[in-house]
Short mmCIF file of C-alpha atoms and ligand atoms in Angstrom, two decimals:
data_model
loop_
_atom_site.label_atom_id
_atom_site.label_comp_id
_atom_site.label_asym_id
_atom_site.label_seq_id
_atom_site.Cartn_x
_atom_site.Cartn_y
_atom_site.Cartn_z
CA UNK A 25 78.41 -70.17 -19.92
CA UNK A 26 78.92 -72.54 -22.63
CA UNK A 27 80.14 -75.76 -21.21
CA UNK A 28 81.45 -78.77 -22.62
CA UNK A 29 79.76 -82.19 -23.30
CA UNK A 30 78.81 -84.11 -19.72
CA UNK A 31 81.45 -86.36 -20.32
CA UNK A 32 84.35 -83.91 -20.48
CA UNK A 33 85.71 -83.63 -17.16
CA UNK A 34 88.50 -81.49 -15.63
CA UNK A 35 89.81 -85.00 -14.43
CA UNK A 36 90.95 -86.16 -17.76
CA UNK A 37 93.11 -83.31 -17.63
CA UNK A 38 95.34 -85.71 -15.02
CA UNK A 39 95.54 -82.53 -12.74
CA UNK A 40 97.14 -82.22 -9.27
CA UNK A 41 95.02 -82.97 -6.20
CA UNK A 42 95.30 -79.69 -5.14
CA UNK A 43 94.26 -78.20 -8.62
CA UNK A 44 91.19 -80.36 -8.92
CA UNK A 45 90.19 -79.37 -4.96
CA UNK A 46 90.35 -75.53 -6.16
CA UNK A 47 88.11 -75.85 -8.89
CA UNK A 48 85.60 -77.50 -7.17
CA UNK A 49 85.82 -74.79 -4.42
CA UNK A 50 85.24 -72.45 -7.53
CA UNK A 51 81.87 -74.44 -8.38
CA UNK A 52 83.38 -75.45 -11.91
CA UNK A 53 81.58 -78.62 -12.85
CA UNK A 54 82.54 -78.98 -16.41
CA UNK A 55 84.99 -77.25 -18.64
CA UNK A 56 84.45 -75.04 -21.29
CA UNK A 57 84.88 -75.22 -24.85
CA UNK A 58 87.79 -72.79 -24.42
CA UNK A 59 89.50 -75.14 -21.51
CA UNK A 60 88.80 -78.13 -23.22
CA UNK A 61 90.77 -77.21 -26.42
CA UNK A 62 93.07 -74.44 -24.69
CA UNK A 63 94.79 -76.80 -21.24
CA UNK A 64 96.43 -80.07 -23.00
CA UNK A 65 98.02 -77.89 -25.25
CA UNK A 66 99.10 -75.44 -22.46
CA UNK A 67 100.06 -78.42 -20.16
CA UNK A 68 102.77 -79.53 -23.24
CA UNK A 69 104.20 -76.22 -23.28
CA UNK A 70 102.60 -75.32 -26.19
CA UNK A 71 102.31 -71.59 -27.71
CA UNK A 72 98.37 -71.36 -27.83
CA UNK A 73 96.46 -68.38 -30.14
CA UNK A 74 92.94 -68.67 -28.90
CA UNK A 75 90.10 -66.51 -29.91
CA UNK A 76 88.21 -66.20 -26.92
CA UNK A 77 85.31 -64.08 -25.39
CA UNK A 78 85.05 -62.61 -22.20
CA UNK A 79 82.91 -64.61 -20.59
CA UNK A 80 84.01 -67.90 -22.14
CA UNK A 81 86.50 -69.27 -19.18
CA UNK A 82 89.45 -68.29 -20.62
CA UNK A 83 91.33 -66.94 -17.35
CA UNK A 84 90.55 -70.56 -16.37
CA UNK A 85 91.73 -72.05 -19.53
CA UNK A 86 95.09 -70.46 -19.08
CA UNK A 87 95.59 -70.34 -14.92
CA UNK A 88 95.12 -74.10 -14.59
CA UNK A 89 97.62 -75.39 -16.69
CA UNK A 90 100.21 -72.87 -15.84
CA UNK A 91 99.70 -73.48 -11.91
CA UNK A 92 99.44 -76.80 -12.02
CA UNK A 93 102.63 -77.17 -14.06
CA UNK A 94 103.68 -74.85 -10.83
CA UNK A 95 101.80 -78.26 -8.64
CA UNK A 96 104.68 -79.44 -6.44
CA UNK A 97 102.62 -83.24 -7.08
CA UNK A 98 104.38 -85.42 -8.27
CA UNK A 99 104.83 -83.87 -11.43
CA UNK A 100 107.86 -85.38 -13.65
CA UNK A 101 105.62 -88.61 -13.28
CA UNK A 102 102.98 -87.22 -15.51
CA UNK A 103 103.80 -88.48 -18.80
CA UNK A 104 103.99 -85.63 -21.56
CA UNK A 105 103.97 -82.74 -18.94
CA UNK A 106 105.61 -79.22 -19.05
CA UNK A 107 108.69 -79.67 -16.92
CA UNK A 108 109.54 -75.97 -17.26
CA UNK A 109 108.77 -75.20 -13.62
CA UNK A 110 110.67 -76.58 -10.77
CA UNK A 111 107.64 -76.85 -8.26
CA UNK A 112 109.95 -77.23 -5.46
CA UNK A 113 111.52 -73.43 -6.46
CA UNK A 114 109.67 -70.04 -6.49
CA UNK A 115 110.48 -66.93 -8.44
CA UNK A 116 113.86 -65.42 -6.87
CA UNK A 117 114.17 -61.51 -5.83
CA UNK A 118 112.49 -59.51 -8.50
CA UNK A 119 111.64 -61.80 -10.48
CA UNK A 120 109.06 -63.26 -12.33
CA UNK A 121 108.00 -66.40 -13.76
CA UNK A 122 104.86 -66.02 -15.44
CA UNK A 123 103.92 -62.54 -16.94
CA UNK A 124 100.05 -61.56 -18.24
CA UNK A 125 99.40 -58.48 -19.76
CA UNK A 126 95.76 -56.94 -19.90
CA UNK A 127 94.94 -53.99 -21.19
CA UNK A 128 93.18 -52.38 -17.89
CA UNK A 129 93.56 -52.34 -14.68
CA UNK A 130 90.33 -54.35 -13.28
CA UNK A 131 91.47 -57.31 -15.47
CA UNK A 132 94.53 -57.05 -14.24
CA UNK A 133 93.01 -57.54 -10.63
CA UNK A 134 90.62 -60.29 -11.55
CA UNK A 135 93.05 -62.41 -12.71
CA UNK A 136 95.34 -62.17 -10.58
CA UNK A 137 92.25 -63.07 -7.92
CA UNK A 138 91.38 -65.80 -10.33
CA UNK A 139 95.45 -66.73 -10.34
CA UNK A 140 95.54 -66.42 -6.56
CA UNK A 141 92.16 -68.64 -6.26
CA UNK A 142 93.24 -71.67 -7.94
CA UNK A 143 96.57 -71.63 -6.49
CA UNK A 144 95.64 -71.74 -2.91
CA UNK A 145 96.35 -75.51 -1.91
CA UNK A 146 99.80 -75.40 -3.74
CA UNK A 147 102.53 -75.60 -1.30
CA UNK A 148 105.27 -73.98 -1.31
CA UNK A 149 102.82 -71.12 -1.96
CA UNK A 150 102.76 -69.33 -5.04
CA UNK A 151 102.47 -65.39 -5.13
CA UNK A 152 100.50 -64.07 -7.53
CA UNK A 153 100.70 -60.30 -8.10
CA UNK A 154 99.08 -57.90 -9.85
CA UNK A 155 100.28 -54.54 -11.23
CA UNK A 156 99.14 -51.25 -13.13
CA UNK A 157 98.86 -47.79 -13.14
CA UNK A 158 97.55 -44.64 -11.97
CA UNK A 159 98.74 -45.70 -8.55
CA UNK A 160 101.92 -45.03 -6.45
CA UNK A 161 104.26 -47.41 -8.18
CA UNK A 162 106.46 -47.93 -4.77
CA UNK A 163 103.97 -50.17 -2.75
CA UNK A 164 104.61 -52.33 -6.03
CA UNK A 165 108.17 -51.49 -6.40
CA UNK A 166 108.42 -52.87 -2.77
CA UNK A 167 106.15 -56.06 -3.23
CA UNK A 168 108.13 -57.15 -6.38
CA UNK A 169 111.25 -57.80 -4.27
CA UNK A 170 110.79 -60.78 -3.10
CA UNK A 171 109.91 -62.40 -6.61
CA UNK A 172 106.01 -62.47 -7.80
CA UNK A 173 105.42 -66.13 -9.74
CA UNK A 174 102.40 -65.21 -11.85
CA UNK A 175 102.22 -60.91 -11.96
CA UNK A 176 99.64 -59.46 -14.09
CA UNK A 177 100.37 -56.14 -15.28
CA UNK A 178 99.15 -53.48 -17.64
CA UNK A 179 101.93 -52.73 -20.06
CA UNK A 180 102.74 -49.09 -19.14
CA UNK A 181 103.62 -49.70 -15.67
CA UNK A 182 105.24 -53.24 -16.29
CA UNK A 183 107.74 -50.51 -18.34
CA UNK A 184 107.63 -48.41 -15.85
CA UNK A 185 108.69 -51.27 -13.07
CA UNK A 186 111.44 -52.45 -15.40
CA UNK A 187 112.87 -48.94 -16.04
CA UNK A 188 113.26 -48.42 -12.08
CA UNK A 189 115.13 -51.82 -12.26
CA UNK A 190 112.28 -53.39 -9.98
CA UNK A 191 111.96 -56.45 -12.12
CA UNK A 192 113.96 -59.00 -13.56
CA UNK A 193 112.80 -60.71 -16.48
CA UNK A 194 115.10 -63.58 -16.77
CA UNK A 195 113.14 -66.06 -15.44
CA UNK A 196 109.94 -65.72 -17.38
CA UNK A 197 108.75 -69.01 -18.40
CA UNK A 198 105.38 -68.16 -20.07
CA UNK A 199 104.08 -65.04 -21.08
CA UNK A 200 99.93 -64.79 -21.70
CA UNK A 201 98.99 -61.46 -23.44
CA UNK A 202 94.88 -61.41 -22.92
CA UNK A 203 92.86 -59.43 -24.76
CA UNK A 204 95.78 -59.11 -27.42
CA UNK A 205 93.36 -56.94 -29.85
CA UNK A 206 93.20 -54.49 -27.49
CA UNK A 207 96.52 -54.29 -26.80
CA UNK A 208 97.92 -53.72 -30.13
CA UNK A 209 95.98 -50.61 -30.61
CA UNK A 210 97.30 -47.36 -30.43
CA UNK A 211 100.32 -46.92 -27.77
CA UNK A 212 99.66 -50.42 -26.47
CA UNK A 213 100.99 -51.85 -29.42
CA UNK A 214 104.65 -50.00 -29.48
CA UNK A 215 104.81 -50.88 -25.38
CA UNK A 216 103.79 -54.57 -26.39
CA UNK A 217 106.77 -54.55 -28.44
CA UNK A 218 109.08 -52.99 -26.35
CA UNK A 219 108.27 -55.82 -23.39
CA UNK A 220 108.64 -58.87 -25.69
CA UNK A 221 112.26 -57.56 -26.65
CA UNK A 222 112.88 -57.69 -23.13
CA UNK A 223 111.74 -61.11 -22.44
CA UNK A 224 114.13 -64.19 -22.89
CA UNK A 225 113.12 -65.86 -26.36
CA UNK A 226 112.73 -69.36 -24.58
CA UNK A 227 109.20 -69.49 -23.19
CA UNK A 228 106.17 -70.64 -23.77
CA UNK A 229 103.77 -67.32 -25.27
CA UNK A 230 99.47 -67.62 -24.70
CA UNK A 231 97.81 -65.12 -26.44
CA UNK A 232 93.58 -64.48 -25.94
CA UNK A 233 91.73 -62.47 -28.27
CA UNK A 234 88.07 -61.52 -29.69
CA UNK A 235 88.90 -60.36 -32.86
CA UNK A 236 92.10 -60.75 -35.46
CA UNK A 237 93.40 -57.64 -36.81
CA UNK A 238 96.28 -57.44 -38.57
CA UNK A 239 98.43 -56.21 -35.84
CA UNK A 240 97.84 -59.65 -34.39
CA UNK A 241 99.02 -61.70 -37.51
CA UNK A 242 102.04 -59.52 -37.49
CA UNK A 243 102.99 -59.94 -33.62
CA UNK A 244 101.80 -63.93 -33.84
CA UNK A 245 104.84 -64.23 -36.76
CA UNK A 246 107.47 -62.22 -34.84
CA UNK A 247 106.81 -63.99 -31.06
CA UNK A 248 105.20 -67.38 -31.48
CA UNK A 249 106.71 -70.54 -32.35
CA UNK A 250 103.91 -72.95 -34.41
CA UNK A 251 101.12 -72.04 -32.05
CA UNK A 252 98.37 -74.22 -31.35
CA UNK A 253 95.55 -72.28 -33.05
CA UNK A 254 91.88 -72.54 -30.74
CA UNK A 255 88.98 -71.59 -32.45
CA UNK A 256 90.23 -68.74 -34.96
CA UNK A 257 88.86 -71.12 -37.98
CA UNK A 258 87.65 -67.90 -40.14
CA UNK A 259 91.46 -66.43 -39.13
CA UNK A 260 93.73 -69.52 -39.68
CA UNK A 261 93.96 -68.86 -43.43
CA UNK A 262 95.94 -65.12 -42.85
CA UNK A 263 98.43 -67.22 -40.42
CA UNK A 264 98.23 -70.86 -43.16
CA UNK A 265 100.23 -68.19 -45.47
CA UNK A 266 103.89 -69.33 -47.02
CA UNK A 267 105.92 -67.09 -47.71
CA UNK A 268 108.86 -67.19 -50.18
CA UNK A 269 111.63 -65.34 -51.16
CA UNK A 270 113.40 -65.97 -53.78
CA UNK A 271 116.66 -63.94 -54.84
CA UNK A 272 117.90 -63.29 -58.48
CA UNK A 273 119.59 -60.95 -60.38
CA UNK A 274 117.27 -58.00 -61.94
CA UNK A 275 118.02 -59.05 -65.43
CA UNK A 276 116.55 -62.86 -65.07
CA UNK A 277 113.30 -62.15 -62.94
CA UNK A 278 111.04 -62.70 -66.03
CA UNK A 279 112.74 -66.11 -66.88
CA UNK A 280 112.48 -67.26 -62.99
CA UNK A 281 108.62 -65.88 -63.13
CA UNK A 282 108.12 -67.43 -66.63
CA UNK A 283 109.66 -70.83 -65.01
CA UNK A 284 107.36 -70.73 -61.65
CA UNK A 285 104.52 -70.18 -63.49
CA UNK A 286 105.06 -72.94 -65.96
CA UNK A 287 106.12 -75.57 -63.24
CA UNK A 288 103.41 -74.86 -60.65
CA UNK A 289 99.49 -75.65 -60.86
CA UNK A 290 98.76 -72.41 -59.43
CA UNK A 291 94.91 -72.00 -60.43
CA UNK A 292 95.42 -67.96 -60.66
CA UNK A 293 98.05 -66.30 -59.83
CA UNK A 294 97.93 -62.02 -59.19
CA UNK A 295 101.68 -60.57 -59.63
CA UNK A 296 102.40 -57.31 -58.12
CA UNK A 297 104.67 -54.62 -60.02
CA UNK A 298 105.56 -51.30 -58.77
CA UNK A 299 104.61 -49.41 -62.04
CA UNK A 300 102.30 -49.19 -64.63
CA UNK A 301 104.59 -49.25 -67.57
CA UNK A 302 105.89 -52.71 -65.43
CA UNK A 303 102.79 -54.38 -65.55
CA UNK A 304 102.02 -54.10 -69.34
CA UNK A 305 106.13 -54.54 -70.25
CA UNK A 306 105.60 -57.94 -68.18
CA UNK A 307 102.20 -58.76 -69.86
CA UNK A 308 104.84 -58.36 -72.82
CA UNK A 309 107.66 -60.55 -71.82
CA UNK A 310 105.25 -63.06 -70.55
CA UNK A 311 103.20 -63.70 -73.90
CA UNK A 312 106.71 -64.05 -75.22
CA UNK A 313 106.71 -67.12 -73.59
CA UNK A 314 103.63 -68.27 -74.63
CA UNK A 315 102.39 -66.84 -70.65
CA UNK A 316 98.69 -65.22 -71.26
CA UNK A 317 98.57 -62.41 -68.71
CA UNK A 318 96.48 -59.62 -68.66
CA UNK A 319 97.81 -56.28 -66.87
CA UNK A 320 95.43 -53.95 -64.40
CA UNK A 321 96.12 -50.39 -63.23
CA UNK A 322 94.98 -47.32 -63.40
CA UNK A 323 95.68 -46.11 -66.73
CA UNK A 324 92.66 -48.35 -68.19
CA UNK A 325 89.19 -47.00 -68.27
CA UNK A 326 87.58 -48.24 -65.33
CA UNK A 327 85.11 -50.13 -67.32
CA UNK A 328 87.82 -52.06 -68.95
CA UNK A 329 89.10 -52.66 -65.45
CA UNK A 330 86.10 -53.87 -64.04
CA UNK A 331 85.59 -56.41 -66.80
CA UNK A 332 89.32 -57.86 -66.15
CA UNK A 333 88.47 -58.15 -62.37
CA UNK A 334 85.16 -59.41 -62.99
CA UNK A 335 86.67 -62.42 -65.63
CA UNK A 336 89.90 -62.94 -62.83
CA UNK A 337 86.70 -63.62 -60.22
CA UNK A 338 85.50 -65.63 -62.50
CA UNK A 339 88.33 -67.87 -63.07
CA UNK A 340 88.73 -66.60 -66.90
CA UNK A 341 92.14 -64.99 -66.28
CA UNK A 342 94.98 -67.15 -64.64
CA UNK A 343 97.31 -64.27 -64.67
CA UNK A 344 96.40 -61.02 -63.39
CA UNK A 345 99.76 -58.08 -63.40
CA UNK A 346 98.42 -55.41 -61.41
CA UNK A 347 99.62 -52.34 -59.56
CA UNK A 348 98.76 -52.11 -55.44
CA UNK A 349 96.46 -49.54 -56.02
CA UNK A 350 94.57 -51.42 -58.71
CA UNK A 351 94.65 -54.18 -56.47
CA UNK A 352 93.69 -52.77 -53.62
CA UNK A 353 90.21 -52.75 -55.02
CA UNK A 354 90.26 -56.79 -55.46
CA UNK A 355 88.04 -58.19 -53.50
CA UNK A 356 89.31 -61.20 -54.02
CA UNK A 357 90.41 -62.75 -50.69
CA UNK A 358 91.34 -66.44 -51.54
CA UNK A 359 94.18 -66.51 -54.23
CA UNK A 360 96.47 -69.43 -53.99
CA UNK A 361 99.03 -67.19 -55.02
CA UNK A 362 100.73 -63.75 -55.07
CA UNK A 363 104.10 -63.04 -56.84
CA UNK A 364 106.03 -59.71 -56.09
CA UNK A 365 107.56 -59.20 -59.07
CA UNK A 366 108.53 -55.60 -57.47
CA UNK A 367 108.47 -55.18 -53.87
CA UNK A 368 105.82 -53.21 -52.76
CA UNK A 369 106.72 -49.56 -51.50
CA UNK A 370 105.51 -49.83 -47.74
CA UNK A 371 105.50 -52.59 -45.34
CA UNK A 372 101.72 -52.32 -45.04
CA UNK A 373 101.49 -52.64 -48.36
CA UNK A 374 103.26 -56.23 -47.90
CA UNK A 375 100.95 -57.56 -45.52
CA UNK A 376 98.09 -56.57 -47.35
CA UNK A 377 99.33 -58.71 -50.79
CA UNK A 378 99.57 -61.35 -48.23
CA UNK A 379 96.65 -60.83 -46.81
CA UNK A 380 94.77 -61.45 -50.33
CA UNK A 381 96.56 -65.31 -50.50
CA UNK A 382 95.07 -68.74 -48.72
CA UNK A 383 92.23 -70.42 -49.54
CA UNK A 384 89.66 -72.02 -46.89
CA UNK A 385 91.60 -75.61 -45.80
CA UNK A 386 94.68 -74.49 -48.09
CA UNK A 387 98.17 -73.17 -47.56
CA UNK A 388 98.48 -69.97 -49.91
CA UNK A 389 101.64 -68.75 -51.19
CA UNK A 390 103.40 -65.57 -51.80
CA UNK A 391 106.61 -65.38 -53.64
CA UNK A 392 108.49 -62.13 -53.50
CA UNK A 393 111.53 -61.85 -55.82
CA UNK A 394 114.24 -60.57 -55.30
CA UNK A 395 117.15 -58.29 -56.89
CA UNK A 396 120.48 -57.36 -55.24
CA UNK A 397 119.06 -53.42 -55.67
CA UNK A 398 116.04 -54.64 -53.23
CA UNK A 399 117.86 -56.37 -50.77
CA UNK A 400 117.93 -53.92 -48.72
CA UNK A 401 114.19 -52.83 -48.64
CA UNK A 402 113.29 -55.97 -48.16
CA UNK A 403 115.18 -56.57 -45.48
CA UNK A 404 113.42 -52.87 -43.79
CA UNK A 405 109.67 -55.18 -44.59
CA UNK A 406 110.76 -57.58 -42.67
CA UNK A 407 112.25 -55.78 -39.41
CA UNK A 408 109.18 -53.84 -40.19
CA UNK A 409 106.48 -56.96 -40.09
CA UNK A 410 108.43 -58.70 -37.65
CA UNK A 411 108.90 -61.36 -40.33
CA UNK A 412 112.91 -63.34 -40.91
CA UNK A 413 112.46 -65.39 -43.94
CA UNK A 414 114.85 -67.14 -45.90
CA UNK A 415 116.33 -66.52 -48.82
CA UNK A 416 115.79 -68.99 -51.78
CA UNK A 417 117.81 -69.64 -55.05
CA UNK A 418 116.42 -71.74 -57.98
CA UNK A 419 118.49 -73.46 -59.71
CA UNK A 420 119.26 -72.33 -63.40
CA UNK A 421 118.67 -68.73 -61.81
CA UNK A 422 121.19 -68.24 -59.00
CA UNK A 423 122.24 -65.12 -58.11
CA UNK A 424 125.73 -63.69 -59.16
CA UNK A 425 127.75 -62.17 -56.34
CA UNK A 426 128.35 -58.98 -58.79
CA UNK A 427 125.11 -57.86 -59.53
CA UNK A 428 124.75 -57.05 -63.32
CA UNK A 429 124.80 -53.74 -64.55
CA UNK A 430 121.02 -52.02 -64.38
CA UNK A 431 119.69 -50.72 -67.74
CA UNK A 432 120.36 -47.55 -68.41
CA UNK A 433 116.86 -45.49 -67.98
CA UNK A 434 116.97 -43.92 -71.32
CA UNK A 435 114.08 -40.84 -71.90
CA UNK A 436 111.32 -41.68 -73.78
CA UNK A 437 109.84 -39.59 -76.78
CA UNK A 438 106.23 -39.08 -76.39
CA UNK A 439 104.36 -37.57 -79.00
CA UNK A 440 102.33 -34.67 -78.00
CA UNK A 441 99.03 -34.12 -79.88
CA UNK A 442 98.62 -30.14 -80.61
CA UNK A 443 95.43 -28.32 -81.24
CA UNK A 444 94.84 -26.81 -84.71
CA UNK A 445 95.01 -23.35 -83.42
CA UNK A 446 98.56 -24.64 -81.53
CA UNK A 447 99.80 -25.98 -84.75
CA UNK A 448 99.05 -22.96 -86.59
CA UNK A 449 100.86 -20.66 -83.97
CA UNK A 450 103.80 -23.00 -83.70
CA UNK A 451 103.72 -23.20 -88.08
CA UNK A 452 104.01 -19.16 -87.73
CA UNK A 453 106.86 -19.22 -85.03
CA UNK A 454 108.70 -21.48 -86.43
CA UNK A 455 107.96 -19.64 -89.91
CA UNK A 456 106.98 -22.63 -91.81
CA UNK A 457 103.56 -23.18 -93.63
CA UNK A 458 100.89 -22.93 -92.14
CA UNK A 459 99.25 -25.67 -93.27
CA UNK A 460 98.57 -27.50 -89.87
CA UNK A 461 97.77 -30.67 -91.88
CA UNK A 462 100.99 -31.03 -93.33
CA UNK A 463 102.72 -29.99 -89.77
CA UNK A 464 104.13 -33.20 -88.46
CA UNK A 465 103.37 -33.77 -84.67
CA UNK A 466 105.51 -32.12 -82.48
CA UNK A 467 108.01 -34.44 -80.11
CA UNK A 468 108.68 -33.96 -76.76
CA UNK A 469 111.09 -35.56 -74.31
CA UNK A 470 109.75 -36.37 -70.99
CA UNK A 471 110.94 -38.51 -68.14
CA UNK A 472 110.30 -41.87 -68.12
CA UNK A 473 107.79 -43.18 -65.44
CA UNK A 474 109.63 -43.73 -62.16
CA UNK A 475 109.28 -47.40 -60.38
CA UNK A 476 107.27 -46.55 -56.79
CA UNK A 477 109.22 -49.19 -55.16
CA UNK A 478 112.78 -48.50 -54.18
CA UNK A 479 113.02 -45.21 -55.08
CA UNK A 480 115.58 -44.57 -52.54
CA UNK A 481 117.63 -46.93 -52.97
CA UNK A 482 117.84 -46.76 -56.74
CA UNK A 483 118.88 -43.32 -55.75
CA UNK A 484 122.09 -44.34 -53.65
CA UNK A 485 123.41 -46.80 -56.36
P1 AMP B 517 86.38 -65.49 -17.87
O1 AMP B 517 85.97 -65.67 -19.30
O2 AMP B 517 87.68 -66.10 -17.57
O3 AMP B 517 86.29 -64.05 -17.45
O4 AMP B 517 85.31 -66.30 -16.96
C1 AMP B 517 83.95 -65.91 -16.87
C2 AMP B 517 83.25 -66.55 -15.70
O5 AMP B 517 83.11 -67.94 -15.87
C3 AMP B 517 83.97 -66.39 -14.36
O6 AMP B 517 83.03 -65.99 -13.40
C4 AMP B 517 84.48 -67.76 -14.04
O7 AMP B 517 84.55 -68.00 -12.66
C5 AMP B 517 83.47 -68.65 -14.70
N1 AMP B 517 84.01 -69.98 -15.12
C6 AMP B 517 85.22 -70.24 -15.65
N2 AMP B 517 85.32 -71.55 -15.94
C7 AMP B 517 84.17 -72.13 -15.63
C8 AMP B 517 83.67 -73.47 -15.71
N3 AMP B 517 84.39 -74.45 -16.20
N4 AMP B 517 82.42 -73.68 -15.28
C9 AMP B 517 81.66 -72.69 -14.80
N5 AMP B 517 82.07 -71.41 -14.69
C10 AMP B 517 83.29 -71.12 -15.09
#
């Protein structure tokens, strides 16, 4: 057990009497790294996003503060304390005042052990339950009723509970989701959702985890508010990510992109279209302005790709236009900034450009623009990613309530190289001379390339 420096003491944590008498009945001489960092912030009623190992102390790190903020001592005397919890009152019929959710069932006993442990000198006595499944749900239908104040619960049967109306959740105060990797995996992850919708939105959220998947990032956004971060250094830069958006009308997005680039130092920039044709029209409009930019999908040989990439890696290129599936293959993970110039198709897709911004010790940025035609699929990312972000204007580029008309997709002539022996034959059908040098190439009409992105709604305009 990794403990913290001798002079770090669970003293200078100003804890109750009875607090400090249970964790010496524990044996706890020190704290851990993960108590020292995780319990002041706790104890201010702090969101706290800890990576933690099992093993590390973390039931601890996250039972103290919460019960002793639960200590009927004295507490509105202690200067910058939680005063969420009135010690002198205890969680009414059915409900609930702290909720943990673990992913199995032993857990789910431990800590409530642990929870019950700590607690035992606090008068009046707290009840600390714990609940899960593959057990007869009425013994815990029956022990709910007269309010639980910490209840640890897998997620299925905390639904299950609520569904049978044998829990109230109005009086949650903190919610502590341990081993939050594991639990948004698989069907976890949907009955993680469903729970937090059911919880009031003013509480104070904990979450524990070993790892920091994207799932995590995703649920951190929709539930926490400016969480104290613990320990999740090589993580912080997916969650140190700004994101903009900006809205304009379709037919000024390359004067707005031409303008952002100009008027910020971004060192390199990657800008995401939906389409390759979009990419090199943009590398286009851009040199226009005087705006080097250099376009990547996969129409170019893959050679000529891998020397762009390999001069964007090297700094060479500030500009790189590229298509999500060319840019899936960047392995480039610390870009001070992404620009959507189209929205991406998926969701996923979203949180993946975002995923490729922030530098080590720097905020990254990505910018998505936005048309009055994407408004809408936007606004699906979002519900999707859990995200609510506001809408920007620039100034000089403000968007008109009427959205101007869309250009016309006209077809495009593409000349199709024939084979001698296809000339000839078409020469002889079409009863001209044969001559296949002289025979002028043939045109055909085909339909221009479709933008990926917003298909649908393109379609219902
Ligand atoms: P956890 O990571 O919460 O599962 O805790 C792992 C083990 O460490 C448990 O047996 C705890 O009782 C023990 N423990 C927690 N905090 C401390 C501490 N400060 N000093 C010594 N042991 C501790």
């Amino acid at each position: 057990m990794k403990t913290h420096s001798p002079q770090a003491s669970f003293e200078s944590f100003s804890f109750s009497v009875d607090i400090l008498a249970a964790i010496k009945k524990m044996g706890f001489e020190t704290p851990t790294d993960i108590q020292l960092k995780t319990i002041p912030a706790v104890l201010e009623g702090k969101d706290v996003l800890a990576r933690a190992d099992t093993g590390s102390g973390k039931t601890a790190a996250f039972a103290l503060p919460l019960l002793d903020s639960m200590s009927n001592e004295n507490i509105y005397s202690r200067i910058g304390r939680d005063k969420r919890f009135d010690a002198a009152n205890r969680a009414a019929s059915n409900c609930v005042q702290v909720l943990v959710l673990v992913p199995t069932r032993e857990l789910s006993i431990q800590i409530a052990e642990v929870f019950t442990q700590l607690a035992e000198n606090i008068i009046p006595a707290i009840k600390c339950q714990s609940v899960y499944g593959g057990v007869k749900i009425n013994p815990q239908m029956m022990a709910l009723r007269g309010g639980t104040d910490i209840l640890v619960a897998t997620p299925g049967r905390l639904l299950d509970l609520a569904d049978q109306n044998a829990i109230k959740f109005n009086q949650i105060k903190a919610l502590v989701i341990d081993e939050v990797d594991r639990l948004m995996k698989g069907d976890f992850q949907e009955e993680i959702e469903r729970i937090s919708k059911l919880l009031p939105n003013k509480r104070q959220n904990l979450m524990f985890t070993a790892t920091f998947p994207e799932s995590i990032s995703r649920l951190v956004r929709e539930v926490m508010n400016e969480p104290t971060i613990i320990n999740m250094d090589e993580f912080v830069d997916e969650l140190e990510i700004e994101q903009r958006v900006i809205t304009v009308n379709h037919n000024q997005k390359n004067d707005l992109l031409a303008s952002l680039l100009n008027n910020n130092d971004w060192e390199q920039v990657l800008i995401f279209c939906s389409a390759k044709r979009t990419c090199d029209n943009l590398v286009k409009k851009l040199e226009k302005r005087n705006i080097e930019a250099i376009a990547m999908h996969s129409n170019k040989e893959q050679s000529a790709r891998m020397k762009v990439l390999k001069r964007f890696k090297e700094g060479e290129i500030r500009i790189l236009i590229a298509t999500d599936v060319a840019a899936r293959g960047i392995d480039i993970k610390q870009l001070p900034c992404a620009i959507n110039y189209d929205l991406p198709r998926s969701p996923n897709d979203y949180i993946h450009r975002v995923g490729r911004t922030g530098r080590a010790g720097e905020k990254g940025h990505v910018i998505s623009l936005i048309a009055h035609h994407e408004f809408q699929h936007f606004s699906v990312i979002e519900k999707y990613n859990g995200l609510n972000l506001k809408r920007e204007q620039i100034a000089g580029f403000e968007l008109d309530d009427v959205p101007p008309p869309m250009p016309r997709k006209s077809p495009k002539k593409k000349k199709v190289r024939l084979s001698k022996k296809q000339k000839a034959r078409l020469s002889e059908e079409q009863g001209v001379s044969n001559t296949a040098e002289k025979t002028n190439p043939v045109e055909t009409t085909v339909e221009q390339e479709e933008p990926a992105v917003n298909a649908h709604i393109w379609g219902k305009r």
